[in-house]
């Protein structure tokens, strides 16, 4: 298992980038814009991680801070993040997402978002912290019981 990133939801992407980049000295590694999903993801790294912060050959390198900016609705209203919703999740890369989820289920952990796609699952810690599990390398072929397992709760 390898630590990948911490996701934080931001209401004002420009203000957040100013704080994290100009203020703290982090730098932008990559940006994903989803017109369909109406969000922008910006991955930042610390200055001392500059040599290993870029993605090489599809392999993830140094850990990142992921700023998630959910675009305002059609009326121009942005979501106010309260109750800790602005903190998103911790992300870990695992060798086998199905085996990891099965191990956690055997321990009594609820799989909130099953790895239906063979790539990504979400669980919660005993304290309610959302944990994203990402398959190392290419996604695994969909398989049961995961492919048809519904979401449970929120993540």
PDB file of C-alpha atoms in Angstrom:
ATOM      1  CA  UNK A   1       0.000   0.000   0.000  1.00  0.00           C
ATOM      2  CA  UNK A   2       1.209   3.510  -0.797  1.00  0.00           C
ATOM      3  CA  UNK A   3      -0.174   6.882   0.311  1.00  0.00           C
ATOM      4  CA  UNK A   4      -1.328   8.894  -2.717  1.00  0.00           C
ATOM      5  CA  UNK A   5      -3.140  12.112  -1.852  1.00  0.00           C
ATOM      6  CA  UNK A   6      -5.426  14.042   0.449  1.00  0.00           C
ATOM      7  CA  UNK A   7      -8.481  15.641  -1.158  1.00  0.00           C
ATOM      8  CA  UNK A   8      -9.873  18.978   0.001  1.00  0.00           C
ATOM      9  CA  UNK A   9     -13.003  20.584  -1.472  1.00  0.00           C
ATOM     10  CA  UNK A  10     -12.620  24.294  -2.163  1.00  0.00           C
ATOM     11  CA  UNK A  11     -15.287  26.903  -2.803  1.00  0.00           C
ATOM     12  CA  UNK A  12     -13.025  29.386  -4.634  1.00  0.00           C
ATOM     13  CA  UNK A  13     -10.323  27.688  -6.698  1.00  0.00           C
ATOM     14  CA  UNK A  14      -8.358  30.873  -7.357  1.00  0.00           C
ATOM     15  CA  UNK A  15      -8.252  31.809  -3.674  1.00  0.00           C
ATOM     16  CA  UNK A  16      -7.267  28.259  -2.732  1.00  0.00           C
ATOM     17  CA  UNK A  17      -4.478  28.173  -5.327  1.00  0.00           C
ATOM     18  CA  UNK A  18      -3.229  31.534  -4.111  1.00  0.00           C
ATOM     19  CA  UNK A  19      -3.068  30.197  -0.545  1.00  0.00           C
ATOM     20  CA  UNK A  20      -1.513  26.805  -1.311  1.00  0.00           C
ATOM     21  CA  UNK A  21       0.842  27.963  -4.097  1.00  0.00           C
ATOM     22  CA  UNK A  22       1.792  31.551  -3.360  1.00  0.00           C
ATOM     23  CA  UNK A  23       1.305  31.219   0.395  1.00  0.00           C
ATOM     24  CA  UNK A  24       2.635  27.748   1.194  1.00  0.00           C
ATOM     25  CA  UNK A  25       4.843  27.313  -1.853  1.00  0.00           C
ATOM     26  CA  UNK A  26       3.177  24.192  -3.259  1.00  0.00           C
ATOM     27  CA  UNK A  27       3.154  23.841  -7.042  1.00  0.00           C
ATOM     28  CA  UNK A  28       0.645  22.473  -9.530  1.00  0.00           C
ATOM     29  CA  UNK A  29       1.464  19.003 -10.814  1.00  0.00           C
ATOM     30  CA  UNK A  30      -1.601  18.362 -12.954  1.00  0.00           C
ATOM     31  CA  UNK A  31      -5.155  19.511 -13.535  1.00  0.00           C
ATOM     32  CA  UNK A  32      -8.242  17.571 -14.631  1.00  0.00           C
ATOM     33  CA  UNK A  33     -11.292  19.479 -15.844  1.00  0.00           C
ATOM     34  CA  UNK A  34     -14.577  17.574 -16.229  1.00  0.00           C
ATOM     35  CA  UNK A  35     -17.205  19.476 -18.199  1.00  0.00           C
ATOM     36  CA  UNK A  36     -19.639  16.566 -17.799  1.00  0.00           C
ATOM     37  CA  UNK A  37     -19.037  16.211 -14.049  1.00  0.00           C
ATOM     38  CA  UNK A  38     -18.850  19.986 -13.554  1.00  0.00           C
ATOM     39  CA  UNK A  39     -15.687  19.894 -11.455  1.00  0.00           C
ATOM     40  CA  UNK A  40     -11.982  20.702 -11.620  1.00  0.00           C
ATOM     41  CA  UNK A  41      -9.270  18.739  -9.813  1.00  0.00           C
ATOM     42  CA  UNK A  42      -5.897  20.369  -9.191  1.00  0.00           C
ATOM     43  CA  UNK A  43      -3.061  18.254  -7.770  1.00  0.00           C
ATOM     44  CA  UNK A  44      -0.341  20.079  -5.840  1.00  0.00           C
ATOM     45  CA  UNK A  45       2.999  18.947  -4.451  1.00  0.00           C
ATOM     46  CA  UNK A  46       5.510  20.337  -1.996  1.00  0.00           C
ATOM     47  CA  UNK A  47       8.730  21.947  -3.244  1.00  0.00           C
ATOM     48  CA  UNK A  48      10.994  19.217  -1.847  1.00  0.00           C
ATOM     49  CA  UNK A  49       8.953  16.628  -3.786  1.00  0.00           C
ATOM     50  CA  UNK A  50       9.571  18.342  -7.140  1.00  0.00           C
ATOM     51  CA  UNK A  51      11.865  15.586  -8.429  1.00  0.00           C
ATOM     52  CA  UNK A  52       9.250  12.878  -7.839  1.00  0.00           C
ATOM     53  CA  UNK A  53       5.956  14.787  -8.023  1.00  0.00           C
ATOM     54  CA  UNK A  54       5.155  14.212 -11.680  1.00  0.00           C
ATOM     55  CA  UNK A  55       3.431  11.121 -12.998  1.00  0.00           C
ATOM     56  CA  UNK A  56       5.873   8.932 -14.916  1.00  0.00           C
ATOM     57  CA  UNK A  57       4.689   6.095 -17.115  1.00  0.00           C
ATOM     58  CA  UNK A  58       1.324   5.996 -15.383  1.00  0.00           C
ATOM     59  CA  UNK A  59       2.949   5.375 -11.987  1.00  0.00           C
ATOM     60  CA  UNK A  60       2.185   7.811  -9.191  1.00  0.00           C
ATOM     61  CA  UNK A  61       5.151   9.415  -7.482  1.00  0.00           C
ATOM     62  CA  UNK A  62       5.205  11.809  -4.479  1.00  0.00           C
ATOM     63  CA  UNK A  63       1.973  12.358  -2.499  1.00  0.00           C
ATOM     64  CA  UNK A  64      -0.228  15.272  -3.515  1.00  0.00           C
ATOM     65  CA  UNK A  65      -2.886  17.566  -2.145  1.00  0.00           C
ATOM     66  CA  UNK A  66      -5.928  17.342  -4.423  1.00  0.00           C
ATOM     67  CA  UNK A  67      -8.042  20.498  -4.564  1.00  0.00           C
ATOM     68  CA  UNK A  68     -11.548  19.602  -5.738  1.00  0.00           C
ATOM     69  CA  UNK A  69     -13.546  22.508  -7.076  1.00  0.00           C
ATOM     70  CA  UNK A  70     -17.209  21.651  -7.722  1.00  0.00           C
ATOM     71  CA  UNK A  71     -18.584  24.229 -10.118  1.00  0.00           C
ATOM     72  CA  UNK A  72     -21.538  26.416  -9.032  1.00  0.00           C
ATOM     73  CA  UNK A  73     -25.005  25.252 -10.018  1.00  0.00           C
ATOM     74  CA  UNK A  74     -26.941  26.720 -12.953  1.00  0.00           C
ATOM     75  CA  UNK A  75     -27.972  29.650 -10.735  1.00  0.00           C
ATOM     76  CA  UNK A  76     -24.340  30.453  -9.919  1.00  0.00           C
ATOM     77  CA  UNK A  77     -24.602  29.166  -6.354  1.00  0.00           C
ATOM     78  CA  UNK A  78     -21.598  27.288  -4.975  1.00  0.00           C
ATOM     79  CA  UNK A  79     -21.982  24.717  -2.215  1.00  0.00           C
ATOM     80  CA  UNK A  80     -20.991  25.816   1.285  1.00  0.00           C
ATOM     81  CA  UNK A  81     -18.950  23.053   2.857  1.00  0.00           C
ATOM     82  CA  UNK A  82     -19.909  22.550   6.489  1.00  0.00           C
ATOM     83  CA  UNK A  83     -19.522  19.753   8.960  1.00  0.00           C
ATOM     84  CA  UNK A  84     -16.146  18.715   7.598  1.00  0.00           C
ATOM     85  CA  UNK A  85     -17.420  18.119   4.056  1.00  0.00           C
ATOM     86  CA  UNK A  86     -14.585  20.280   2.730  1.00  0.00           C
ATOM     87  CA  UNK A  87     -12.132  17.558   3.793  1.00  0.00           C
ATOM     88  CA  UNK A  88     -12.614  14.828   1.256  1.00  0.00           C
ATOM     89  CA  UNK A  89     -10.616  11.659   1.767  1.00  0.00           C
ATOM     90  CA  UNK A  90      -7.288   9.922   2.111  1.00  0.00           C
ATOM     91  CA  UNK A  91      -6.250   7.842  -0.906  1.00  0.00           C
ATOM     92  CA  UNK A  92      -4.152   4.686  -0.974  1.00  0.00           C
ATOM     93  CA  UNK A  93      -2.960   2.596  -3.891  1.00  0.00           C
ATOM     94  CA  UNK A  94      -3.355  -1.143  -3.276  1.00  0.00           C
ATOM     95  CA  UNK A  95      -2.044  -4.211  -5.103  1.00  0.00           C
ATOM     96  CA  UNK A  96      -5.500  -5.839  -5.312  1.00  0.00           C
ATOM     97  CA  UNK A  97      -8.584  -3.701  -4.662  1.00  0.00           C
ATOM     98  CA  UNK A  98     -10.844  -6.773  -4.479  1.00  0.00           C
ATOM     99  CA  UNK A  99      -8.647  -8.584  -1.924  1.00  0.00           C
ATOM    100  CA  UNK A 100      -8.286  -5.420   0.153  1.00  0.00           C
ATOM    101  CA  UNK A 101     -12.052  -4.862   0.207  1.00  0.00           C
ATOM    102  CA  UNK A 102     -12.682  -8.508   1.085  1.00  0.00           C
ATOM    103  CA  UNK A 103     -10.169  -8.294   3.936  1.00  0.00           C
ATOM    104  CA  UNK A 104     -11.881  -5.155   5.262  1.00  0.00           C
ATOM    105  CA  UNK A 105     -15.343  -6.719   4.919  1.00  0.00           C
ATOM    106  CA  UNK A 106     -14.105  -9.772   6.842  1.00  0.00           C
ATOM    107  CA  UNK A 107     -13.119  -7.335   9.608  1.00  0.00           C
ATOM    108  CA  UNK A 108     -16.665  -5.922   9.642  1.00  0.00           C
ATOM    109  CA  UNK A 109     -15.876  -2.751   7.675  1.00  0.00           C
ATOM    110  CA  UNK A 110     -18.687  -1.507   5.417  1.00  0.00           C
ATOM    111  CA  UNK A 111     -17.648  -0.999   1.793  1.00  0.00           C
ATOM    112  CA  UNK A 112     -19.436   2.295   1.108  1.00  0.00           C
ATOM    113  CA  UNK A 113     -18.561   2.434  -2.591  1.00  0.00           C
ATOM    114  CA  UNK A 114     -17.686  -1.064  -3.869  1.00  0.00           C
ATOM    115  CA  UNK A 115     -14.990  -1.496  -6.548  1.00  0.00           C
ATOM    116  CA  UNK A 116     -17.537  -2.202  -9.291  1.00  0.00           C
ATOM    117  CA  UNK A 117     -15.108  -0.890 -11.905  1.00  0.00           C
ATOM    118  CA  UNK A 118     -12.170  -2.921 -10.583  1.00  0.00           C
ATOM    119  CA  UNK A 119     -10.412   0.347  -9.860  1.00  0.00           C
ATOM    120  CA  UNK A 120     -11.836   2.361  -6.984  1.00  0.00           C
ATOM    121  CA  UNK A 121     -13.575   1.744  -3.667  1.00  0.00           C
ATOM    122  CA  UNK A 122     -14.394   3.856  -0.624  1.00  0.00           C
ATOM    123  CA  UNK A 123     -14.619   2.871   3.031  1.00  0.00           C
ATOM    124  CA  UNK A 124     -14.728   4.868   6.259  1.00  0.00           C
ATOM    125  CA  UNK A 125     -12.430   4.706   9.238  1.00  0.00           C
ATOM    126  CA  UNK A 126     -13.929   4.110  12.708  1.00  0.00           C
ATOM    127  CA  UNK A 127     -13.883   7.906  13.086  1.00  0.00           C
ATOM    128  CA  UNK A 128     -15.790   8.468   9.837  1.00  0.00           C
ATOM    129  CA  UNK A 129     -12.821   9.520   7.675  1.00  0.00           C
ATOM    130  CA  UNK A 130     -13.390   8.573   4.053  1.00  0.00           C
ATOM    131  CA  UNK A 131     -10.657   6.359   2.586  1.00  0.00           C
ATOM    132  CA  UNK A 132     -10.295   5.849  -1.175  1.00  0.00           C
ATOM    133  CA  UNK A 133      -8.667   2.601  -2.336  1.00  0.00           C
ATOM    134  CA  UNK A 134      -7.259   2.695  -5.885  1.00  0.00           C
ATOM    135  CA  UNK A 135      -6.098  -0.338  -7.833  1.00  0.00           C
ATOM    136  CA  UNK A 136      -2.395  -0.243  -8.638  1.00  0.00           C
ATOM    137  CA  UNK A 137      -1.829  -0.194 -12.399  1.00  0.00           C
ATOM    138  CA  UNK A 138      -4.715  -1.018 -14.688  1.00  0.00           C
ATOM    139  CA  UNK A 139      -8.213  -1.686 -13.313  1.00  0.00           C
ATOM    140  CA  UNK A 140      -9.093  -5.322 -12.681  1.00  0.00           C
ATOM    141  CA  UNK A 141     -11.889  -6.833 -14.782  1.00  0.00           C
ATOM    142  CA  UNK A 142     -15.282  -6.384 -13.091  1.00  0.00           C
ATOM    143  CA  UNK A 143     -16.230  -9.368 -10.957  1.00  0.00           C
ATOM    144  CA  UNK A 144     -18.911 -10.399  -8.502  1.00  0.00           C
ATOM    145  CA  UNK A 145     -19.940  -9.729  -5.844  1.00  0.00           C
ATOM    146  CA  UNK A 146     -18.454  -6.278  -6.416  1.00  0.00           C
ATOM    147  CA  UNK A 147     -19.884  -5.555  -9.880  1.00  0.00           C
ATOM    148  CA  UNK A 148     -23.496  -5.608  -8.659  1.00  0.00           C
ATOM    149  CA  UNK A 149     -22.982  -4.441  -5.074  1.00  0.00           C
ATOM    150  CA  UNK A 150     -24.836  -1.184  -4.308  1.00  0.00           C
ATOM    151  CA  UNK A 151     -23.371   1.816  -2.524  1.00  0.00           C
ATOM    152  CA  UNK A 152     -23.949   1.951   1.222  1.00  0.00           C
ATOM    153  CA  UNK A 153     -24.134   5.247   3.075  1.00  0.00           C
ATOM    154  CA  UNK A 154     -21.871   8.061   1.974  1.00  0.00           C
ATOM    155  CA  UNK A 155     -18.180   8.459   1.499  1.00  0.00           C
TER     156      UNK A 155
END
